[in-house]
Coordinates of C-alpha atoms in Angstrom, one line a residue:
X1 CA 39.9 7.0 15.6
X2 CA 38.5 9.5 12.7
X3 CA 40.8 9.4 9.5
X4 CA 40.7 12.7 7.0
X5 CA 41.5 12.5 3.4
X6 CA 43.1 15.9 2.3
X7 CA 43.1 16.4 -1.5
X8 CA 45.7 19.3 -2.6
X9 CA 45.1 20.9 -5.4
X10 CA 46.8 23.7 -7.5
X11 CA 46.7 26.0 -10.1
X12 CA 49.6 27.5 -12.4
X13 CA 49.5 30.7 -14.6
X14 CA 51.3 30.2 -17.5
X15 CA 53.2 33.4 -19.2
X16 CA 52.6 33.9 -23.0
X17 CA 54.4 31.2 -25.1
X18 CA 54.1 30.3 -28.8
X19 CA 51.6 27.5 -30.0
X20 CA 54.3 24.5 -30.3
X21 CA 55.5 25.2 -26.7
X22 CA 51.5 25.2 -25.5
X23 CA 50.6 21.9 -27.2
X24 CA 54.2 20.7 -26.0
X25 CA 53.8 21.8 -22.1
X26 CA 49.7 20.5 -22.3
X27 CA 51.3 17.4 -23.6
X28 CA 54.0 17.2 -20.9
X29 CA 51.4 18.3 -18.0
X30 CA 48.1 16.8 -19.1
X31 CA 49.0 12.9 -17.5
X32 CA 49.8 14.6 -14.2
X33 CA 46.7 17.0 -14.6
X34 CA 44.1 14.6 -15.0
X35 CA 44.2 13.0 -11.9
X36 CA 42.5 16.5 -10.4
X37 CA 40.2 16.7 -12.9
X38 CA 37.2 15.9 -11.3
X39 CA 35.6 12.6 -12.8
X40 CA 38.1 11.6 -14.3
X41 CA 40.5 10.3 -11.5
X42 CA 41.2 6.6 -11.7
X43 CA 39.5 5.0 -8.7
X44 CA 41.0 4.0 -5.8
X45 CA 40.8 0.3 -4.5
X46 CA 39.5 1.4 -1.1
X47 CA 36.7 3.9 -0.2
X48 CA 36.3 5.3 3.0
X49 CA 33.3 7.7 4.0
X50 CA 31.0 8.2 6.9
X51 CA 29.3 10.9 8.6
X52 CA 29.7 12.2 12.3
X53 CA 26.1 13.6 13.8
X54 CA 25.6 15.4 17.4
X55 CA 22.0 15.6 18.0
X56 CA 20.2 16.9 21.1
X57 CA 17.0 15.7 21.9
X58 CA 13.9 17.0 24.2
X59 CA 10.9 15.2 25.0
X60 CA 7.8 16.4 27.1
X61 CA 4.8 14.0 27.7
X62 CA 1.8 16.2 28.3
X63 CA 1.4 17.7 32.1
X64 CA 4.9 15.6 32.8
X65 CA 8.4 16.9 33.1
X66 CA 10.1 17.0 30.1
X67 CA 13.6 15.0 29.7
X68 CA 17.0 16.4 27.1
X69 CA 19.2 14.2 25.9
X70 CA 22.2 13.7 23.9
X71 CA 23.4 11.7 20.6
X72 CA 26.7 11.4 19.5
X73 CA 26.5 9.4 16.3
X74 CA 29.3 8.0 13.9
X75 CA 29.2 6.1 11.0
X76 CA 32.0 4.6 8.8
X77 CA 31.5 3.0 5.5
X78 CA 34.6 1.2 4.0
X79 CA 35.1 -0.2 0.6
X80 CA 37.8 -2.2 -1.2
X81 CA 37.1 -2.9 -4.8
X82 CA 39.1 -6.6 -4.7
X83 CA 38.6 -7.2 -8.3
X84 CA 37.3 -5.8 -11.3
X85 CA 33.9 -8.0 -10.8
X86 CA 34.6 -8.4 -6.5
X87 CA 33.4 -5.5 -4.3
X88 CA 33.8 -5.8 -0.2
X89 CA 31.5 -3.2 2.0
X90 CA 31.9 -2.7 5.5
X91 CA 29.5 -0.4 7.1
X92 CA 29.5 0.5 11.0
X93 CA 27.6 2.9 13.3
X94 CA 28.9 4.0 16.9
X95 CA 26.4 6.0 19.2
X96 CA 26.9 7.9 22.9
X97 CA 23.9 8.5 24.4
X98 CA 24.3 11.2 26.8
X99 CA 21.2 11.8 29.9
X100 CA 20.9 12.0 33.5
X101 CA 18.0 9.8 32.9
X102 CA 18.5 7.4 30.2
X103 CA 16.4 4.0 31.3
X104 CA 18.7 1.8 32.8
X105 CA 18.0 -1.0 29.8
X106 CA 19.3 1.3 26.9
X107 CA 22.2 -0.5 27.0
X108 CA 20.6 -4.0 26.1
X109 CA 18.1 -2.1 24.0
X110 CA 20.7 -1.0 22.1
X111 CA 22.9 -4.2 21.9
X112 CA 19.9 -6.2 20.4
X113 CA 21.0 -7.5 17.0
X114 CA 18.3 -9.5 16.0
X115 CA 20.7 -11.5 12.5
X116 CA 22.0 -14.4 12.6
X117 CA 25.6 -13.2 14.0
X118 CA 25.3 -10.4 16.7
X119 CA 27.5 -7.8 16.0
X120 CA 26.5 -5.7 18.3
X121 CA 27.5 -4.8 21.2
X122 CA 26.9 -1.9 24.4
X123 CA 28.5 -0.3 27.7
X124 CA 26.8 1.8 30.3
X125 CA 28.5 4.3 33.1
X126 CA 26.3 5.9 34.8
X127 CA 24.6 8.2 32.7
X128 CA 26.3 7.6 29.0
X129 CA 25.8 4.4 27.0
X130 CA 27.8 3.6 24.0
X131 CA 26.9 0.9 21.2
X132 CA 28.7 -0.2 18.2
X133 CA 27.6 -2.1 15.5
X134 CA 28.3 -4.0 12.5
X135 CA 24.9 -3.4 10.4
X136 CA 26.5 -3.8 6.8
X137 CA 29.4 -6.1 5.8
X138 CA 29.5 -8.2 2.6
X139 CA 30.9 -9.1 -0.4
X140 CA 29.4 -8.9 -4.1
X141 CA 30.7 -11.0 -6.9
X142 CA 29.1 -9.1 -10.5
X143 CA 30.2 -11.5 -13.3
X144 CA 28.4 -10.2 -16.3
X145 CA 24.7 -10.2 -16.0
X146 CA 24.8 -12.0 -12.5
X147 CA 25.5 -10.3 -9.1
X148 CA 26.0 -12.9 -6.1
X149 CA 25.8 -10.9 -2.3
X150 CA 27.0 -12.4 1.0
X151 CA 26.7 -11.0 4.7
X152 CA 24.5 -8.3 6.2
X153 CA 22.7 -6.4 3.8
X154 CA 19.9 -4.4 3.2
X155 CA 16.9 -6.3 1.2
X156 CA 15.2 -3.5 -0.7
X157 CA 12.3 -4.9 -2.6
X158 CA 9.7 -1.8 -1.9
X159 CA 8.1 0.5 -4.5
X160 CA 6.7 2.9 -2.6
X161 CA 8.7 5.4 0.0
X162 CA 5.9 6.1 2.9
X163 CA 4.4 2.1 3.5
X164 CA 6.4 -0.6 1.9
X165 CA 4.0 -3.7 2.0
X166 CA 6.6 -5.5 -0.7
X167 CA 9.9 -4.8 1.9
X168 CA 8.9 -7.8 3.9
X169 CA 12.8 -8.9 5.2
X170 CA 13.6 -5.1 6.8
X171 CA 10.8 -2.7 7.2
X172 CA 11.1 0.5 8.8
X173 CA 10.0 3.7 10.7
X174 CA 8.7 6.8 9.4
X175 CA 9.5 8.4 12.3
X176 CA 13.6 7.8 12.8
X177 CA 15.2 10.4 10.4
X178 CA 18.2 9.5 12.2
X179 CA 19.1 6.3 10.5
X180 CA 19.5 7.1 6.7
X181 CA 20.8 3.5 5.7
X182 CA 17.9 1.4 7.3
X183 CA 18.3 -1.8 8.8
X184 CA 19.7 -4.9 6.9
X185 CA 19.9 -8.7 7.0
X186 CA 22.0 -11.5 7.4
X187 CA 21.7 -13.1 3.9
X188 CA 22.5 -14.4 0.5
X189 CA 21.6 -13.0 -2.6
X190 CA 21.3 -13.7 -5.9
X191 CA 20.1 -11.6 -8.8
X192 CA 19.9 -12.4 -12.9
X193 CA 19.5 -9.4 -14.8
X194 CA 17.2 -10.4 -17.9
X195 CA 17.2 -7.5 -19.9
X196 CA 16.2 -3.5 -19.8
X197 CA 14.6 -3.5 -16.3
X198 CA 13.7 -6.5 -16.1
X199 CA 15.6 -9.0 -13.2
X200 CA 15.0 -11.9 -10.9
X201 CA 15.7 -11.6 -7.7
X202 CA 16.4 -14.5 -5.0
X203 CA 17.3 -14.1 -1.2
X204 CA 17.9 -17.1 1.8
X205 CA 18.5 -15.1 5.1
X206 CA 18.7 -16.6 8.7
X207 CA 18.3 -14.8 11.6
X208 CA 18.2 -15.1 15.7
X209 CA 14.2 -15.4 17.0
X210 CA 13.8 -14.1 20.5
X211 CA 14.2 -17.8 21.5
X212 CA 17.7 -18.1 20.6
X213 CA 16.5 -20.1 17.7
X214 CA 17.3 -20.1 14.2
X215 CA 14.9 -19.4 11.8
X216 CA 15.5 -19.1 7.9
X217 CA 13.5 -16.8 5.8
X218 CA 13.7 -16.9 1.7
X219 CA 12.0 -14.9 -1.1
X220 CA 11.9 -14.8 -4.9
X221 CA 10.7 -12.0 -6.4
X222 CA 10.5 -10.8 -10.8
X223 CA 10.6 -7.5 -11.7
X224 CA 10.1 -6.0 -14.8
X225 CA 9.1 -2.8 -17.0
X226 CA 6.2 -2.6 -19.8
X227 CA 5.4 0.9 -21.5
X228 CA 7.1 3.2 -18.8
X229 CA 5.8 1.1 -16.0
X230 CA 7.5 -0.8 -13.4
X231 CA 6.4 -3.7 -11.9
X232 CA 7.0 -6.7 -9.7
X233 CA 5.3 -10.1 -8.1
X234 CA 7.2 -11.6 -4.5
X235 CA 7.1 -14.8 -3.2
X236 CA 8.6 -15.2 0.1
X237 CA 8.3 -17.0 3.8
X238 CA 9.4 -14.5 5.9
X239 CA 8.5 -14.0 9.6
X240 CA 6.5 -17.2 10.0
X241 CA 4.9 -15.7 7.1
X242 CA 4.2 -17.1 4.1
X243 CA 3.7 -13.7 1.5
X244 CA 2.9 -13.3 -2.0
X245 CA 2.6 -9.8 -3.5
X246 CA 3.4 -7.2 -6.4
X247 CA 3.9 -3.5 -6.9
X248 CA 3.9 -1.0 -9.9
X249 CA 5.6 2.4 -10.3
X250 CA 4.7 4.7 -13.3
X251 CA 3.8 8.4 -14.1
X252 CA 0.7 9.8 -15.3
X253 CA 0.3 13.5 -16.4
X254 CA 3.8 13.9 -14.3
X255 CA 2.7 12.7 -11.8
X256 CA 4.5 10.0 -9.8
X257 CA 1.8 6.6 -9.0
X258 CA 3.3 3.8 -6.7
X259 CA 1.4 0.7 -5.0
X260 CA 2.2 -2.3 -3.3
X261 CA 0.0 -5.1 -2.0
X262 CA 1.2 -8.1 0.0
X263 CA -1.0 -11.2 1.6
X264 CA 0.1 -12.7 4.7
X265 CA -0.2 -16.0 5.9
X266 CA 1.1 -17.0 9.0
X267 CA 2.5 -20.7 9.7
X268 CA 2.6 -21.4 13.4
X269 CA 6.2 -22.3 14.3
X270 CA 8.7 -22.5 17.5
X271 CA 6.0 -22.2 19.7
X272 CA 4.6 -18.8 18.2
X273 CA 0.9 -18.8 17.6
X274 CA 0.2 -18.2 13.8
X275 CA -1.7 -15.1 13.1
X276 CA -4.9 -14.4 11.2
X277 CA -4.0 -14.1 7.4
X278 CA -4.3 -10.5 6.5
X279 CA -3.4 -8.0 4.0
X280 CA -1.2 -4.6 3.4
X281 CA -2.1 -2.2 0.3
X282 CA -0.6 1.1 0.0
X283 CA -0.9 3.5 -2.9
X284 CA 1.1 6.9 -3.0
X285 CA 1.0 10.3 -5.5
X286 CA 3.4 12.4 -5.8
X287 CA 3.9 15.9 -8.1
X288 CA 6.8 17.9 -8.3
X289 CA 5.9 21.9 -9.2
X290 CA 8.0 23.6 -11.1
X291 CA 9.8 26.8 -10.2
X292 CA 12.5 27.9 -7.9
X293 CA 11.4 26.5 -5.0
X294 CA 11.5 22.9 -6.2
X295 CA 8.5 22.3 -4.3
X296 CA 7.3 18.6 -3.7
X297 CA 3.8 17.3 -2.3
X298 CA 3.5 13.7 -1.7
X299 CA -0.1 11.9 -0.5
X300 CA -0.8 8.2 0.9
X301 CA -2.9 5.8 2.1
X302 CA -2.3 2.2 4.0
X303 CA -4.8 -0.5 4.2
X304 CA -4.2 -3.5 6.9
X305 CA -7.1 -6.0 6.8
X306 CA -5.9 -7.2 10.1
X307 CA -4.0 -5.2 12.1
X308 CA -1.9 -7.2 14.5
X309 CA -1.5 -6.3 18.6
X310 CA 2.0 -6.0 17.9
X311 CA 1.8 -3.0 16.1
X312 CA 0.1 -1.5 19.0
X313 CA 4.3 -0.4 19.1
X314 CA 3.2 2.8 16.9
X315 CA 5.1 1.3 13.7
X316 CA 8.2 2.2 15.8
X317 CA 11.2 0.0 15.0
X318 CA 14.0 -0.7 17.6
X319 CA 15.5 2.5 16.8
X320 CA 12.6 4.7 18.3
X321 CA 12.9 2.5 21.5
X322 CA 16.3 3.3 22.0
X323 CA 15.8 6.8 21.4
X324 CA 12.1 7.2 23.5
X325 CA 13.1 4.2 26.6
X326 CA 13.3 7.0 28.9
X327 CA 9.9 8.3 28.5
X328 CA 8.1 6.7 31.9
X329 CA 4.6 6.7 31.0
X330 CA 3.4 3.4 31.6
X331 CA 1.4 3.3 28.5
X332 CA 4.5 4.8 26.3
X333 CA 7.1 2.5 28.0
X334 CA 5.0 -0.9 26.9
X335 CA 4.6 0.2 23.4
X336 CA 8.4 1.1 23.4
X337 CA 9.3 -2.5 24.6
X338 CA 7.6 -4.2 21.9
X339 CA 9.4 -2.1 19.7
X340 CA 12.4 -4.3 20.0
X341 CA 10.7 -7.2 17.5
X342 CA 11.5 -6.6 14.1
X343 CA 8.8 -5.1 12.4
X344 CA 7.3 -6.8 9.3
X345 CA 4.7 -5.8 5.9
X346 CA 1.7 -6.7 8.0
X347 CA 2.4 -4.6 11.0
X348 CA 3.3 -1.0 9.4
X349 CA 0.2 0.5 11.3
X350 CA -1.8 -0.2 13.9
X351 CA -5.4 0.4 12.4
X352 CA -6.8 -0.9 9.0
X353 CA -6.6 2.9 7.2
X354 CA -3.8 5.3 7.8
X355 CA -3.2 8.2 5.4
X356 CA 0.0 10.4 4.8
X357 CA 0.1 13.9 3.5
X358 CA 3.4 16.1 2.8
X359 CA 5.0 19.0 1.4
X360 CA 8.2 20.2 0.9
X361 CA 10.2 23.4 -0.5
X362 CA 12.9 25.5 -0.7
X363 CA 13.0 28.3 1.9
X364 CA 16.3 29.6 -0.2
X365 CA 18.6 27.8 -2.5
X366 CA 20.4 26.2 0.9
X367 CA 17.1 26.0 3.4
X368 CA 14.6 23.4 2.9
X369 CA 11.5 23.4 4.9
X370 CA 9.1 19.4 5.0
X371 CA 5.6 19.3 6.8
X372 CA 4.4 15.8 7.7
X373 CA 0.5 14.7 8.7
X374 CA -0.2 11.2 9.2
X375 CA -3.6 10.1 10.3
X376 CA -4.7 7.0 12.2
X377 CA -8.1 5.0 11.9
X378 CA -8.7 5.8 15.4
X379 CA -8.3 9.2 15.6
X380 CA -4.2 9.4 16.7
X381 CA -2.3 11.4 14.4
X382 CA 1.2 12.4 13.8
X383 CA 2.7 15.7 12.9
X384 CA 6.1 16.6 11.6
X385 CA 7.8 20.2 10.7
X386 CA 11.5 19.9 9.6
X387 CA 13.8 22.7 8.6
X388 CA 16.8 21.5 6.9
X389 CA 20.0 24.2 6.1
X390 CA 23.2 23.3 3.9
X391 CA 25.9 25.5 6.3
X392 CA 28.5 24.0 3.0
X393 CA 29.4 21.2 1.1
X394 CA 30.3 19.2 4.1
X395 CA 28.1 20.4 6.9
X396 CA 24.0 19.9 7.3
X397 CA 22.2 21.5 10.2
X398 CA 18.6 19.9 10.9
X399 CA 15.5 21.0 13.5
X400 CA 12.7 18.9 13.3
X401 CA 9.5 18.9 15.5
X402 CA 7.5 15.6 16.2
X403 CA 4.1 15.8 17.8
X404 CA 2.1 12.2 19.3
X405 CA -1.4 13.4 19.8
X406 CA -5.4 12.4 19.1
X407 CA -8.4 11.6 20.9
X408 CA -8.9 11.0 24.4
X409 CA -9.5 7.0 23.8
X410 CA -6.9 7.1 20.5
X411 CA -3.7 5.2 21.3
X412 CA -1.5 8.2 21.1
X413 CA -3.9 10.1 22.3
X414 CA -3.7 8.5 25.8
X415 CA -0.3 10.0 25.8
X416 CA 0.3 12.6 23.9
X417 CA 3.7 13.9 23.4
X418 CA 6.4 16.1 22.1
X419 CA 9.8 15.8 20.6
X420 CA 12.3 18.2 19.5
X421 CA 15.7 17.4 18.1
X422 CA 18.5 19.5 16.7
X423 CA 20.9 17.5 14.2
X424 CA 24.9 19.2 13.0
X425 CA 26.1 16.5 10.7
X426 CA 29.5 16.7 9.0
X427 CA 30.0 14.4 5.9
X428 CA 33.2 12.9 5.1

């Protein structure tokens, strides 16, 4: 069911009256006026927004034949504003995947929901496959200084925007531009603001392991500002992991400086074998020129002391399985099913150094045009070129080319391949 909100607005041409009648009628109208004026309408106790994307998709692995798709993709987002201090979110996405040759486990690919409640759920005929989920839905209490969350949320504790070694409860892929909101967490939060930037943060979170076991996963973390900097220290078990890190965010010159750095060290657990303690740095620049063009260039790097054979899954998250199960290369297809764990700090690459390198500008005041470069330790790379046109205040239109390639013994270069996707997106 899709639900439209139509404002109606007007506009009156008044015929030439004496000053007392103007104050009088601007007194008279002004109440009823204000409610259009934008900003200053009172808020409504319920919000409701969303998007609705169609997105074809085409994928060639080298000297194979090439597959298209089709992604019909909804999201709602609902909130009620119960009290003055007491805010309720509700937040669901609904795909149709559309393919004479989708891989006949998209269906429980998609349906994985890996919290503690699955809320989740997936049909298939015959060559479509819808999913629904429920990936936000809680409520925040904000008395004064204090903010209390409960449900499925997302746990954003990163600096950075490429590698996030410090977002160790919901990390994420580079690569899926389809998923703005990023995955969440079944948790509950609790948050202290101490003064001008400065807050502590703690989170208790359960979750389904792929055991049908519980397992609980809790983090503190302080963050604070000194002198125009930013910075933070974590403590968290998380993953079998036990993590402690930190993070900074400041300028120099006007220039933007982040870095992270978490250690990981794994307790053995529910029969999972623990993993060799290891470490994830990552330190990103980025300058914005001035000028018309707004243009932007951002540079990385990511160090992994000890990469893990998970992430042998390309830093792919379960969303990039969904979307790539099809692809029937044997050596593709295994990555892709690992992909379905939830991905962690320690496993955002899958060699010690990986570096990032992009740009960005403005074609014309509506066209934006992003090139992407990320290079592996072991010779893969990635490429991105992404074209990006405002058709109106409503409507987005996106083309974006991704390219898997590298050496002959690289992982991606074992099987290098192509993917093109077209993306109409109508904001409500």
């Amino acid at each position: 069911m899709i639900l439209a909100m139509l404002e109606f607005k007007f506009k009156t041409k008044a015929p030439s009256i004496t000053t007392k009648g103007f104050v009088l009628t601007a007194v008279l109208v002004a109440p009823y006026c204000l409610g259009q004026i934008p900003g200053m309408q009172a808020k409504d106790d319920w919000q409701l927004g969303g998007y609705i994307k169609a997105m074809p998709s085409h994928y060639r692995v080298d000297n194979q034949e090439s597959v298209t798709e089709h992604l019909l993709h909804n999201r709602i987002n609902l909130d009620y504003q119960a009290l003055s201090n007491v805010d309720l979110h509700l937040g669901m996405r609904n795909r149709l995947f559309m393919g004479s040759q989708l891989d006949s486990n998209l269906a429980e690919l998609s349906s994985q929901d890996t919290g503690y409640w699955d809320l989740s759920k997936s049909w298939q005929h015959n060559d479509q496959v819808f999913n629904t989920s429920i990936d936000r839905g809680y409520l925040l209490w904000r008395p004064n200084d204090l903010h209390l969350k409960v449900g499925r949320f997302r746990i954003n504790w990163s600096m950075n925007s490429i590698w996030n070694p410090n977002d160790i409860f919901n990390s994420y892929s580079l690569y899926d531009f389809d998923y703005d909101e990023k995955p969440g967490r079944d948790a509950l939060s609790l948050s202290y603001h101490l003064g001008f930037a400065t807050e502590i943060n703690l989170v208790y979170s359960l979750r389904q392991t792929q055991h049908d076991l519980v397992a609980q996963d809790y983090g503190m973390r302080y963050l604070s500002h000194y002198q125009g900097w930013d910075w933070q220290l974590i403590l968290a078990e998380s993953f079998n992991d036990r993590v402690i890190g930190g993070g900074f965010a400041g300028q120099i010159n006007g220039a933007g400086i982040r870095g992270e750095i978490s250690h990981f060290s794994s307790q053995s657990s529910q029969n999972i074998p623990a993993l060799e303690d290891s470490y994830s740095a990552s330190i990103e620049l980025d300058y914005s020129f001035s000028g018309s063009s707004n243009a932007l260039a951002s540079i990385a790097a990511l160090y992994i002391s000890k990469p893990s054979e998970h992430s042998v899954s390309r830093g792919m998250t379960q969303a990039d399985s969904i979307q790539n199960a099809h692809i029937q290369t044997d050596h593709i297809q295994t990555a892709h099913i690992q992909t379905s764990r939830i991905q962690t700090g320690r496993e955002l690459s899958f060699t010690s150094w990986s570096y990032y390198l992009n740009t960005s500008f403005d074609i014309t005041s509506l066209t934006r045009l992003s090139v992407t470069g990320i290079y592996y330790q072991d010779d893969s790379y990635f490429t991105s070129l992404s074209l990006t046109h405002s058709l109106s205040d409503n409507w987005l239109l996106t083309g974006q080319i991704q390219r898997f390639d590298g050496s002959e013994t690289s992982q991606f270069g074992q099987a290098p391949y192509t993917q093109l996707f077209a993306q109409l997106r109508w904001s409500y």
